[in-house]
């Protein structure tokens, strides 16, 4: 057992952390959020130059030979700096589908472009009436000659306004919510029949509703096996879940540190409020929640390569614990900052907003608790047989 | 003891319901509890109620109260919550007015109460300062006598909706040398148009402009605008805060919130079934409703005590703590219920002024801003930590 980072991983963390410190201060971020585009393509390019977008891919695929631990390191730093750029949508999701399901030609065309930031991907999986069930799809892809024709509506596609490519999950067979009959496609956002309604999100990013109206794609748009895509989707979503857990742990750490610092500075009744025991214990509870979130992030990250049930349970367990921890830490950070915590002017509120939104990404606490329970029941049944 | 309404009370409820259905401004349906209303929208129902003589039910009858029993007042708030009515704001009606009719001069009563009742004059509260939040007695804003005037200097913060205010009630230090900090404070009414007052917006994390910083520089106010005795302001301030707390439970509104949450959950789909039929979500809503029932009956007991002449005491701290925890939990569950559509930030209403959005269901865009906004409730009106301190000291005697 070893919880240490390799020298290379340490370097990734240090260079990213320096970049964020120098170019991602709170005021700069506020300005970017308010700007027309809502992100900095030049920052994205710089992250690519640092090699971060290559980090989790094998050398064979043109990457640096890292994996989930590298993603975890990047996302913790992203969380600390509330970085907006779409590492999870493009690298973890887009790159993940190609890594696990792409053909050599698809990797050649798309993975290289993801790593160099020449292409940016967004992951269009959610639907207006599907909630967190990845198989509950109304979007369809009908076979048309050698290719497919897509129709449907994808909801709240994070980073879609910044993307030029979309990963789209669609039903190619079976009934709604069936595990079989699901396929995954790469769709050019500029393709005929794709339209978007872009908007900002509560936590300062950008997302879009994406509509597909008889969008024709070629056979080479299909990633993985036709009709058998759910396994691939779940794998990538588990990886993305671990990544946002790492981000949440980073966010929580800063929210906690800011709160402790504020409690040292802020005086009421002639004394720093950090001297009041009721607040001390509350901040200790926040600390414990944060520590456990880091632990769960490690756990889930290290189990991503194990068998399917182990991996799924690990990702769900982490998301449950971190969803709960994030709510507690976020709410108490605001409470202890008092009225100041309610203001847009202080950074802590923005950390709170990000924590709030992470809960609903890739399934909230309830969803993952249910998934964990179902998986455990399945294991128990197998053991009984 | 019994819980039944008498035939008179049932007749009263029907009268109120008919009146609300007939008179509540149609254009405001569905606006309750939402951010960024205009001054006119805030005042529309207040003005209708004033004509009817119902804008200030809790006031003594000689000043224009309705003389309703506590049961009638309970019915009144229930019926208003049914339509999500935008009620008269508390700053005038429920906060400064009781101070004026209890401690003010006859001139002050005649000058201020009718215009509070009619909704003609809008009030804001100048209590908190950057250095005086939970520790309110630390206020530093000074009022120095100059002939028949006070000259006021200082900075107030969290002045709710001061951007619309005509008048404000301010806590100012009139005796900086007083032995105890609480002893040197006066309660002063200030015309917000007086030269030297500057109101600057504070934008909160939900993006709304509800609170402000208020700067006072050499603001000249006639001494006759002081309520009660000089240096006795702390007594009036505490009196006012106890009144503020008793209205803060928001039981009727939370009941309505649970109804709305249930309607949302019935419309949301999970694995092809309504979310309202999902066992874990449904049990969370039930738990919330049970907590609300406990709060409701605690409030009813408090109201019954008030009807027997007991003023709102430290028990009102229970209502504040539990009431705000429930309001916050309600917004948490609402945000959970809307799923992915909690994320889009569609600030303000659609340009056509309707309730219809082109992204997600119409109930979704407000879920996250409301959740964020309602974090204030455990901070304002004396934070929930301060309320627990009050109970510790005043009830437990520790």
XYZ file of C-alpha atoms in Angstrom:
783
model
C 0.000 0.000 0.000
C 1.281 3.423 -0.914
C -0.501 6.760 -0.764
C 2.414 8.772 -2.098
C 2.487 10.560 -5.405
C 5.227 9.802 -7.901
C 7.733 12.504 -8.686
C 5.926 13.216 -11.951
C 2.580 13.488 -10.184
C 4.101 15.874 -7.663
C 5.325 18.004 -10.543
C 1.894 18.072 -12.155
C 0.413 19.245 -8.887
C 3.053 21.886 -8.276
C 2.974 23.371 -11.754
C -0.818 23.468 -11.812
C -1.004 24.928 -8.362
C 1.488 27.646 -9.353
C -0.439 28.461 -12.509
C -3.676 28.790 -10.566
C -2.048 30.958 -7.930
C -0.570 33.263 -10.544
C -3.349 33.391 -13.128
C -6.511 32.296 -11.412
C -7.009 34.654 -8.498
C -10.571 35.300 -7.389
C -10.968 38.682 -9.130
C -9.687 37.293 -12.416
C -12.131 34.415 -12.187
C -15.025 36.790 -11.483
C -14.113 38.711 -14.630
C -13.960 35.537 -16.712
C -17.332 34.333 -15.432
C -18.888 37.652 -16.428
C -17.226 37.750 -19.847
C -19.174 36.868 -22.989
C -17.620 33.463 -23.467
C -17.313 32.616 -19.757
C -13.940 30.877 -20.068
C -10.410 31.452 -21.300
C -9.450 29.368 -24.336
C -5.902 30.644 -23.870
C -5.862 29.210 -20.333
C -7.110 25.923 -21.740
C -4.286 25.989 -24.279
C -1.822 26.712 -21.510
C -3.076 23.735 -19.503
C -2.513 21.656 -22.632
C 1.020 23.052 -22.965
C 1.754 21.960 -19.428
C 0.815 18.468 -20.554
C -2.126 18.217 -18.162
C -4.590 17.174 -20.827
C -2.246 14.305 -21.786
C -1.630 13.148 -18.247
C -4.236 10.393 -17.905
C -3.608 8.730 -21.265
C -1.223 5.896 -22.116
C 1.993 6.584 -23.977
C 0.679 4.320 -26.717
C -2.233 6.729 -27.162
C 0.142 9.672 -27.151
C -0.327 10.521 -23.482
C 2.025 10.728 -20.535
C 1.181 7.287 -19.238
C -0.733 8.353 -16.153
C -4.229 7.419 -15.075
C -6.939 8.086 -12.508
C -4.483 9.336 -9.865
C -3.310 12.050 -12.245
C -6.916 13.059 -12.879
C -7.455 13.203 -9.127
C -4.459 15.484 -8.647
C -5.591 17.836 -11.396
C -9.173 17.988 -10.153
C -8.226 18.669 -6.535
C -6.256 21.684 -7.733
C -9.131 22.706 -10.014
C -11.395 22.584 -6.967
C -9.069 24.728 -4.876
C -8.997 27.399 -7.578
C -12.596 26.982 -8.790
C -11.170 26.486 -12.254
C -13.825 26.762 -14.955
C -12.102 25.062 -17.879
C -13.695 21.769 -18.968
C -11.244 19.089 -17.822
C -13.972 16.656 -16.792
C -16.195 17.080 -19.874
C -13.392 17.055 -22.418
C -10.520 15.016 -20.959
C -12.195 12.682 -18.471
C -15.438 12.096 -20.412
C -14.526 12.771 -24.038
C -11.059 11.280 -23.599
C -12.436 8.446 -21.464
C -14.832 7.241 -24.152
C -12.065 7.258 -26.728
C -9.561 5.612 -24.391
C -11.874 2.751 -23.463
C -14.012 2.443 -26.559
C -12.373 4.247 -29.463
C -10.875 2.606 -32.536
C -7.323 3.403 -33.527
C -8.656 5.772 -36.168
C -10.954 7.537 -33.701
C -8.120 7.965 -31.230
C -5.897 9.273 -33.962
C -8.486 11.802 -35.027
C -9.971 12.887 -31.689
C -7.805 11.910 -28.731
C -4.792 13.744 -30.094
C -6.940 16.841 -30.570
C -8.305 16.585 -27.010
C -4.796 16.377 -25.580
C -3.610 19.405 -27.552
C -6.809 21.356 -26.782
C -7.485 21.663 -30.505
C -10.778 19.921 -29.825
C -12.959 20.391 -26.773
C -15.590 17.822 -25.940
C -18.785 18.016 -23.914
C -20.726 14.993 -22.699
C -24.418 15.066 -23.615
C -25.969 12.326 -21.479
C -28.705 13.886 -19.319
C -32.243 14.242 -20.615
C -35.193 16.271 -19.366
C -37.041 13.232 -18.030
C -34.225 10.811 -17.387
C -32.938 12.199 -14.111
C -29.710 10.328 -13.207
C -30.583 7.053 -14.924
C -28.023 6.746 -17.723
C -30.232 4.259 -19.578
C -33.399 6.358 -19.453
C -33.019 7.750 -22.951
C -35.519 9.286 -25.331
C -32.857 10.427 -27.753
C -32.776 8.009 -30.668
C -30.240 7.062 -33.319
C -31.773 5.211 -36.247
C -29.680 3.194 -38.630
C -29.501 4.919 -41.999
C -27.355 3.171 -44.571
C -23.985 2.718 -42.924
C -24.546 5.647 -40.553
C -27.204 6.887 -38.147
C -29.743 9.685 -37.802
C -30.081 11.266 -34.358
C -33.136 12.920 -32.838
C -33.671 14.168 -29.309
C -32.982 16.711 -26.596
C -30.069 16.616 -24.155
C -30.348 18.621 -20.938
C -27.822 20.790 -19.103
C -24.789 19.780 -21.124
C -21.945 21.285 -19.131
C -19.346 23.115 -21.230
C -21.292 22.573 -24.464
C -20.995 26.299 -25.321
C -17.196 25.893 -25.324
C -17.108 22.583 -27.145
C -16.763 21.758 -30.815
C -17.542 18.064 -30.327
C -20.216 16.244 -28.376
C -20.370 12.740 -26.976
C -24.021 11.729 -27.272
C -25.768 8.741 -25.717
C -28.756 7.491 -27.673
C -31.091 4.597 -28.008
C -30.475 2.430 -31.070
C -32.754 -0.376 -29.918
C -34.717 -1.779 -27.004
C -37.262 0.020 -24.887
C -36.831 3.141 -22.818
C -34.686 2.349 -19.755
C -33.540 -1.027 -21.123
C -29.886 -1.740 -20.444
C -29.490 -3.021 -24.006
C -29.947 -0.951 -27.122
C -27.799 2.016 -26.115
C -25.019 3.416 -28.285
C -22.541 6.264 -27.988
C -21.718 8.734 -30.756
C -19.306 11.521 -31.467
C -21.212 14.395 -33.036
C -19.749 17.561 -34.463
C -21.505 20.473 -32.774
C -21.565 22.288 -36.101
C -23.335 19.377 -37.828
C -26.554 20.158 -39.655
C -29.552 19.698 -37.348
C -27.699 20.369 -34.067
C -28.937 23.444 -32.235
C -28.148 24.752 -28.768
C -29.551 27.107 -26.185
C -26.569 28.310 -24.135
C -26.799 29.685 -20.599
C -24.682 30.271 -17.497
C -24.917 27.923 -14.522
C -25.420 28.830 -10.880
C -21.756 28.110 -10.119
C -20.395 30.313 -12.891
C -19.853 27.869 -15.717
C -21.692 27.531 -19.022
C -24.018 24.820 -20.226
C -26.565 24.281 -22.962
C -29.688 22.476 -23.960
C -28.737 20.555 -27.094
C -31.326 19.581 -29.690
C -30.817 17.010 -32.436
C -33.123 17.266 -35.394
C -32.408 14.534 -37.961
C -28.674 14.793 -37.479
C -26.854 12.426 -39.824
C -23.600 10.867 -38.705
C -21.360 8.318 -40.395
C -20.500 4.827 -39.160
C -17.249 6.235 -37.786
C -19.222 8.337 -35.278
C -20.091 5.262 -33.229
C -17.802 4.688 -30.219
C -17.723 1.176 -28.889
C -20.234 -1.484 -29.785
C -23.631 -0.626 -31.218
C -26.531 -1.413 -28.848
C -24.105 -2.335 -26.113
C -22.858 1.029 -24.892
C -24.168 1.168 -21.331
C -21.169 -0.609 -19.827
C -18.833 1.888 -21.433
C -20.995 4.814 -20.338
C -21.072 3.607 -16.744
C -17.336 3.161 -16.716
C -16.681 6.668 -17.962
C -19.278 8.153 -15.628
C -17.680 6.370 -12.668
C -14.369 7.925 -13.658
C -16.000 11.327 -14.001
C -17.667 10.826 -10.629
C -14.306 10.148 -8.999
C -12.969 13.268 -10.716
C -15.695 15.571 -9.383
C -15.227 13.981 -5.946
C -11.592 15.061 -6.093
C -12.701 18.517 -7.156
C -15.190 18.675 -4.280
C -12.459 17.711 -1.821
C -10.361 20.590 -3.147
C -13.285 23.008 -2.877
C -14.066 21.897 0.685
C -10.479 22.316 1.826
C -10.428 25.944 0.745
C -13.895 26.693 2.118
C -12.797 25.272 5.457
C -9.480 27.137 5.517
C -11.221 30.417 4.643
C -13.699 29.875 7.454
C -11.041 29.168 10.057
C -9.136 32.245 8.939
C -12.267 34.401 9.051
C -13.035 33.185 12.561
C -9.585 34.395 13.626
C -10.086 37.867 12.150
C -13.723 38.541 12.906
C -14.308 39.951 16.363
C -17.635 40.158 18.185
C -18.216 40.612 21.903
C -14.601 41.756 22.133
C -13.098 38.462 20.987
C -12.394 36.578 17.747
C -15.454 34.449 17.008
C -13.081 31.472 16.590
C -12.762 31.497 20.374
C -16.396 30.439 20.789
C -16.530 26.733 21.461
C -19.720 26.177 19.517
C -17.999 27.479 16.383
C -14.744 25.663 17.140
C -16.509 22.333 17.243
C -18.425 23.171 14.082
C -15.145 23.898 12.295
C -13.702 20.650 13.636
C -16.689 18.847 12.135
C -16.017 20.598 8.818
C -12.399 19.489 9.051
C -13.414 15.874 9.637
C -15.842 15.971 6.711
C -13.098 17.327 4.475
C -10.591 14.687 5.586
C -13.071 11.903 4.966
C -13.800 13.350 1.549
C -10.120 13.129 0.651
C -10.091 9.541 1.900
C -13.129 8.606 -0.158
C -11.635 10.276 -3.210
C -8.480 8.164 -2.869
C -10.550 5.049 -2.325
C -12.747 5.588 -5.385
C -9.841 6.662 -7.585
C -7.751 3.621 -6.693
C -10.637 1.245 -7.340
C -11.536 2.549 -10.801
C -9.500 -0.213 -12.415
C -11.040 -3.073 -10.452
C -13.932 -5.341 -11.437
C -17.195 -3.721 -12.419
C -19.135 -4.136 -9.174
C -16.221 -3.022 -7.000
C -15.663 0.011 -9.192
C -19.330 1.007 -9.216
C -19.723 0.610 -5.476
C -16.582 2.620 -4.834
C -17.675 5.505 -7.055
C -21.160 5.574 -5.562
C -19.880 5.356 -1.980
C -17.565 8.290 -2.582
C -20.243 10.393 -4.243
C -22.668 9.768 -1.353
C -20.192 10.661 1.353
C -18.828 13.655 -0.523
C -22.292 14.949 -1.405
C -23.172 14.943 2.271
C -19.843 16.402 3.343
C -20.026 19.102 0.681
C -23.430 20.252 1.836
C -22.329 20.445 5.464
C -19.020 22.168 4.788
C -20.571 24.622 2.332
C -23.485 25.564 4.540
C -21.367 25.976 7.645
C -18.770 28.015 5.787
C -21.527 30.498 4.954
C -23.035 30.379 8.443
C -19.733 31.108 10.190
C -18.958 33.935 7.764
C -22.343 35.387 8.736
C -23.803 38.078 6.494
C -20.453 38.455 4.729
C -20.719 34.849 3.538
C -23.953 35.760 1.765
C -22.252 38.355 -0.425
C -21.164 37.842 -3.996
C -18.070 39.873 -3.151
C -16.491 37.191 -0.935
C -14.953 34.099 -2.487
C -16.439 31.694 0.055
C -19.931 31.977 -1.454
C -18.573 30.863 -4.812
C -16.998 27.780 -3.212
C -20.377 27.071 -1.625
C -22.112 27.340 -4.992
C -19.689 24.941 -6.654
C -20.157 22.408 -3.831
C -23.915 22.737 -4.175
C -23.831 22.027 -7.896
C -21.397 19.101 -7.650
C -24.043 17.118 -5.786
C -26.269 16.901 -8.848
C -23.459 16.100 -11.302
C -23.411 12.441 -12.365
C -26.045 11.576 -9.752
C -26.814 13.027 -6.333
C -26.585 11.455 -2.872
C -29.947 9.665 -3.175
C -29.116 8.258 -6.580
C -25.779 6.837 -5.501
C -27.109 5.534 -2.217
C -29.754 3.626 -4.168
C -27.180 2.362 -6.658
C -24.894 1.213 -3.848
C -27.776 -0.553 -2.143
C -28.802 -2.324 -5.347
C -25.231 -3.428 -6.020
C -24.829 -4.696 -2.442
C -28.106 -6.580 -2.654
C -26.911 -8.152 -5.903
C -23.687 -9.271 -4.240
C -25.548 -10.675 -1.247
C -27.830 -12.619 -3.539
C -24.882 -14.072 -5.434
C -23.203 -15.053 -2.179
C -26.389 -16.772 -0.990
C -26.565 -18.790 -4.187
C -58.356 22.222 25.030
C -59.524 21.580 21.524
C -58.391 22.189 17.964
C -61.734 22.842 16.296
C -62.662 26.100 14.693
C -65.913 27.558 16.036
C -68.735 28.324 13.553
C -67.718 32.011 13.797
C -64.137 31.131 12.946
C -65.248 29.055 9.977
C -67.375 31.971 8.793
C -64.336 34.230 9.218
C -62.160 31.864 7.183
C -64.724 31.844 4.385
C -64.941 35.621 4.431
C -61.159 35.941 4.244
C -60.863 33.344 1.498
C -63.532 35.000 -0.611
C -61.943 38.387 -0.130
C -58.470 37.140 -1.119
C -59.752 35.285 -4.158
C -61.622 38.377 -5.292
C -59.099 41.064 -4.421
C -55.572 39.651 -4.631
C -53.920 41.300 -7.649
C -54.180 38.761 -10.448
C -50.913 39.849 -12.029
C -49.041 38.833 -8.870
C -50.158 35.213 -8.803
C -47.116 32.984 -8.718
C -44.739 35.804 -7.732
C -44.644 35.122 -3.977
C -41.305 34.272 -2.450
C -39.394 35.339 -5.526
C -36.593 37.805 -5.779
C -36.371 41.232 -7.331
C -39.899 42.560 -7.144
C -40.526 46.217 -7.926
C -41.676 48.641 -5.247
C -45.148 48.601 -6.785
C -45.292 44.802 -6.715
C -44.245 44.714 -3.067
C -46.933 47.242 -2.162
C -49.825 46.141 -4.347
C -51.483 43.768 -1.862
C -50.598 46.008 1.082
C -52.566 48.830 -0.520
C -55.600 46.658 -1.190
C -55.506 45.442 2.418
C -55.179 48.989 3.724
C -58.420 49.975 2.005
C -60.120 47.022 3.618
C -58.603 47.878 7.013
C -56.644 44.632 7.145
C -53.036 45.725 6.555
C -52.096 45.753 10.251
C -54.098 43.016 12.009
C -51.723 42.704 14.951
C -51.795 46.374 15.974
C -53.911 47.530 18.929
C -57.388 48.479 17.717
C -57.013 52.130 18.724
C -54.234 52.447 16.143
C -56.033 50.533 13.434
C -55.563 46.883 14.341
C -58.361 44.474 13.469
C -58.821 43.131 16.992
C -58.618 39.588 15.681
C -58.043 36.707 18.076
C -54.891 34.648 17.704
C -56.966 32.000 15.927
C -58.200 34.557 13.438
C -54.653 35.730 12.821
C -53.630 32.132 12.271
C -56.448 31.747 9.728
C -55.356 34.992 8.105
C -51.791 33.862 7.503
C -52.894 30.420 6.322
C -55.253 31.904 3.770
C -52.678 34.354 2.451
C -50.109 31.592 2.120
C -52.606 29.637 0.011
C -52.118 32.135 -2.817
C -48.479 32.869 -1.951
C -49.481 36.445 -1.262
C -46.807 39.124 -1.157
C -47.563 40.368 2.341
C -46.886 43.845 3.754
C -43.165 44.009 4.554
C -42.284 43.622 8.212
C -40.010 46.652 8.606
C -42.845 49.151 8.976
C -45.858 47.118 10.025
C -44.280 44.558 12.343
C -41.047 46.176 13.488
C -41.011 49.946 13.822
C -44.763 50.395 14.340
C -44.927 48.430 17.619
C -42.023 50.541 18.904
C -43.798 53.741 17.874
C -47.191 52.865 19.337
C -45.608 51.495 22.516
C -42.895 54.066 23.205
C -43.451 56.952 20.747
C -44.949 60.387 21.314
C -48.497 61.247 20.235
C -47.034 63.342 17.430
C -44.958 60.397 16.211
C -47.970 58.089 16.331
C -50.048 60.548 14.325
C -47.247 61.286 11.863
C -46.041 57.741 11.124
C -48.615 55.064 11.870
C -51.246 55.999 9.232
C -48.667 55.991 6.436
C -47.232 52.654 7.567
C -50.737 51.277 7.563
C -51.541 52.610 4.104
C -48.267 51.461 2.574
C -47.530 55.019 1.538
C -44.199 55.084 3.360
C -41.611 52.317 3.137
C -39.330 51.613 6.093
C -35.898 50.079 6.430
C -33.900 48.945 9.432
C -30.588 50.552 10.427
C -29.350 48.110 13.041
C -26.316 46.072 11.956
C -22.940 47.626 11.280
C -19.775 46.093 9.861
C -18.474 45.673 13.421
C -21.835 45.052 15.060
C -23.618 41.959 13.765
C -24.362 39.296 16.341
C -22.890 41.736 18.856
C -25.437 44.437 18.091
C -24.666 46.518 21.181
C -21.319 47.347 19.570
C -22.956 49.894 17.226
C -20.647 52.832 16.549
C -22.834 55.168 14.486
C -22.967 58.383 16.486
C -25.731 60.909 17.011
C -24.389 64.132 18.478
C -26.720 66.866 19.745
C -26.539 70.185 17.931
C -29.326 72.461 19.158
C -32.628 70.837 18.225
C -30.946 68.332 15.934
C -28.751 65.270 16.031
C -25.806 65.089 13.646
C -25.447 61.448 12.656
C -22.329 59.751 11.288
C -21.608 56.115 10.654
C -22.176 53.090 8.494
C -25.009 50.581 8.638
C -25.155 47.326 6.716
C -27.634 44.653 5.596
C -30.278 47.386 5.256
C -32.910 45.298 3.542
C -34.617 46.942 0.555
C -33.315 50.361 1.597
C -33.202 51.173 -2.113
C -36.980 51.660 -1.903
C -37.170 53.161 1.585
C -38.680 56.501 2.566
C -37.804 56.187 6.248
C -35.425 54.176 8.384
C -35.154 53.397 12.079
C -31.591 53.564 13.312
C -29.694 52.618 16.421
C -27.215 55.401 17.178
C -24.802 55.968 20.009
C -25.780 59.099 21.911
C -23.620 58.553 24.991
C -20.217 57.129 24.130
C -19.188 57.390 27.793
C -22.014 55.251 29.201
C -20.858 52.661 31.697
C -22.407 49.770 29.793
C -22.453 49.771 25.990
C -26.192 49.081 25.972
C -26.893 52.241 27.936
C -25.731 54.854 25.456
C -27.895 53.996 22.433
C -30.912 55.873 21.047
C -33.624 54.812 18.599
C -33.925 57.454 15.879
C -36.241 57.742 12.872
C -34.547 59.151 9.783
C -36.026 60.424 6.541
C -34.005 58.545 3.912
C -34.042 61.612 1.651
C -32.010 63.624 4.174
C -28.745 64.920 2.673
C -25.721 62.838 3.682
C -27.323 59.412 3.285
C -25.936 57.101 0.660
C -27.372 53.652 -0.024
C -25.052 51.245 -1.866
C -26.219 47.837 -3.103
C -24.825 44.552 -1.782
C -25.342 41.697 -4.235
C -25.885 38.347 -2.540
C -24.763 34.885 -3.708
C -28.064 34.235 -5.458
C -27.430 37.351 -7.538
C -30.179 39.461 -6.048
C -30.131 42.998 -4.713
C -32.003 42.737 -1.463
C -29.597 44.300 1.017
C -27.488 47.446 1.097
C -24.802 49.358 2.887
C -26.069 52.666 4.202
C -23.558 55.426 4.810
C -24.470 58.414 6.973
C -22.316 61.532 6.762
C -23.301 64.555 8.859
C -26.942 63.652 8.549
C -29.031 66.256 10.371
C -32.128 64.851 12.089
C -34.515 66.732 14.397
C -34.372 65.535 18.010
C -38.149 65.033 17.853
C -37.449 62.010 15.599
C -35.991 60.118 18.527
C -38.395 57.525 19.906
C -38.705 57.415 23.697
C -35.915 58.523 25.926
C -32.380 59.330 24.948
C -29.963 56.453 25.673
C -32.839 54.009 26.170
C -32.745 52.722 22.571
C -31.434 49.273 23.513
C -34.648 48.514 25.391
C -36.711 49.419 22.335
C -34.349 47.514 20.054
C -34.739 44.325 22.072
C -38.503 44.787 22.192
C -38.495 45.064 18.410
C -36.272 42.011 17.912
C -38.619 39.847 19.984
C -41.474 41.010 17.730
C -39.392 40.281 14.645
C -38.678 36.757 15.861
C -42.270 35.805 16.510
C -43.206 36.499 12.894
C -40.146 34.714 11.613
C -41.391 31.114 11.946
C -43.178 31.296 8.600
C -45.343 28.240 9.295
C -48.091 28.966 6.790
C -45.608 29.764 4.062
C -43.594 26.599 4.722
C -46.814 24.558 4.531
C -47.429 26.075 1.150
C -43.790 25.353 0.272
C -44.304 21.675 1.057
C -47.385 21.608 -1.173
C -45.347 23.141 -3.965
C -42.530 20.679 -3.352
C -45.003 17.800 -3.590
C -46.340 19.185 -6.862
C -42.795 19.402 -8.230
C -42.021 15.863 -7.070
C -45.195 14.598 -8.751
C -44.030 16.112 -12.016
C -40.406 14.967 -11.832
C -39.689 11.514 -13.176
C -37.401 8.899 -11.710
C -37.060 5.606 -13.593
C -40.356 6.295 -15.301
C -42.273 6.948 -12.096
C -43.102 10.197 -10.338
C -40.415 11.250 -7.861
C -43.204 11.687 -5.305
C -43.579 7.884 -5.307
C -39.894 7.320 -4.638
C -39.691 5.954 -1.087
C -36.570 7.778 0.021
C -37.580 11.145 -1.374
C -41.152 10.832 -0.095
C -39.929 9.984 3.394
C -37.742 13.088 3.447
C -40.769 15.218 2.601
C -42.779 13.475 5.319
C -40.025 14.120 7.843
C -40.060 17.785 6.942
C -43.807 17.961 7.312
C -43.618 16.311 10.725
C -41.003 18.844 11.818
C -43.252 21.601 10.557
C -46.198 20.231 12.518
C -44.090 20.348 15.683
C -43.223 23.953 14.921
C -46.821 24.850 14.135
C -48.092 23.579 17.450
C -45.263 25.293 19.272
C -46.268 28.525 17.578
C -49.947 27.975 18.413
C -49.005 27.525 22.074
C -46.996 30.751 21.931
C -49.895 32.620 20.311
C -52.289 31.297 22.904
C -49.929 32.590 25.586
C -49.797 35.981 23.894
C -53.590 36.092 23.796
C -53.489 35.772 27.577
C -51.274 38.794 27.772
C -47.820 37.211 27.814
C -45.612 39.197 25.471
C -43.313 37.391 23.098
C -40.527 36.168 25.361
C -37.377 34.128 24.883
C -39.574 31.269 23.632
C -39.779 33.110 20.335
C -36.165 31.991 19.820
C -37.461 28.427 19.353
C -39.705 29.653 16.546
C -36.825 31.452 14.880
C -34.412 28.508 15.037
C -36.843 25.780 14.024
C -38.717 27.947 11.522
C -35.561 28.879 9.636
C -34.173 25.336 9.693
C -37.395 24.152 8.090
C -37.371 26.924 5.486
C -33.818 25.975 4.568
C -34.562 22.261 4.430
C -37.501 22.988 2.152
C -35.233 24.748 -0.335
C -32.690 21.890 -0.113
C -35.318 19.323 -1.022
C -36.723 21.519 -3.769
C -33.278 21.835 -5.307
C -32.808 18.066 -5.040
C -36.180 17.496 -6.669
C -35.421 19.505 -9.800
C -32.310 17.417 -10.559
C -30.194 18.624 -13.474
C -32.355 21.693 -13.999
C -31.135 23.199 -10.742
C -27.939 24.181 -12.552
C -29.090 26.669 -15.226
C -28.906 30.235 -13.955
C -31.709 32.066 -15.715
C -31.570 35.340 -13.898
C -34.818 37.282 -13.578
C -38.060 36.669 -15.381
C -38.413 35.948 -19.047
C -38.463 39.099 -21.124
C -42.146 38.660 -21.900
C -42.935 38.968 -18.176
C -44.484 35.518 -18.061
C -43.662 32.558 -15.835
C -42.499 30.481 -18.768
C -38.858 29.639 -19.419
C -37.354 28.069 -22.490
C -35.038 25.872 -20.380
C -36.396 23.131 -18.130
C -39.654 23.162 -16.177
C -40.911 26.576 -15.037
C -40.459 25.754 -11.351
C -36.782 24.883 -11.736
C -34.914 28.168 -12.307
C -35.776 29.506 -8.848
C -34.759 26.413 -6.902
C -31.033 27.113 -6.611
C -31.300 30.902 -6.063
C -33.878 30.265 -3.334
C -31.662 27.652 -1.725
C -28.724 30.044 -1.734
C -30.798 33.020 -0.604
C -32.390 31.171 2.297
C -29.021 30.545 3.919
C -29.490 34.082 5.238
C -32.333 33.013 7.507
C -30.100 31.275 10.045
C -27.901 34.389 10.064
C -30.350 37.307 10.193
C -32.666 38.458 12.981
C -30.060 37.295 15.512
C -28.185 34.242 14.166
C -29.369 30.818 15.257
C -26.278 30.602 17.458
C -27.371 33.807 19.189
C -30.905 32.427 19.605
C -29.459 29.388 21.338
C -27.452 31.704 23.582
C -30.675 33.527 24.464
C -32.399 30.274 25.411
C -29.332 29.198 27.388
C -29.335 32.401 29.374
C -33.003 33.343 29.660
C -34.663 29.928 29.935
C -32.061 27.480 31.172
C -30.536 30.123 33.421
C -26.977 29.021 32.608
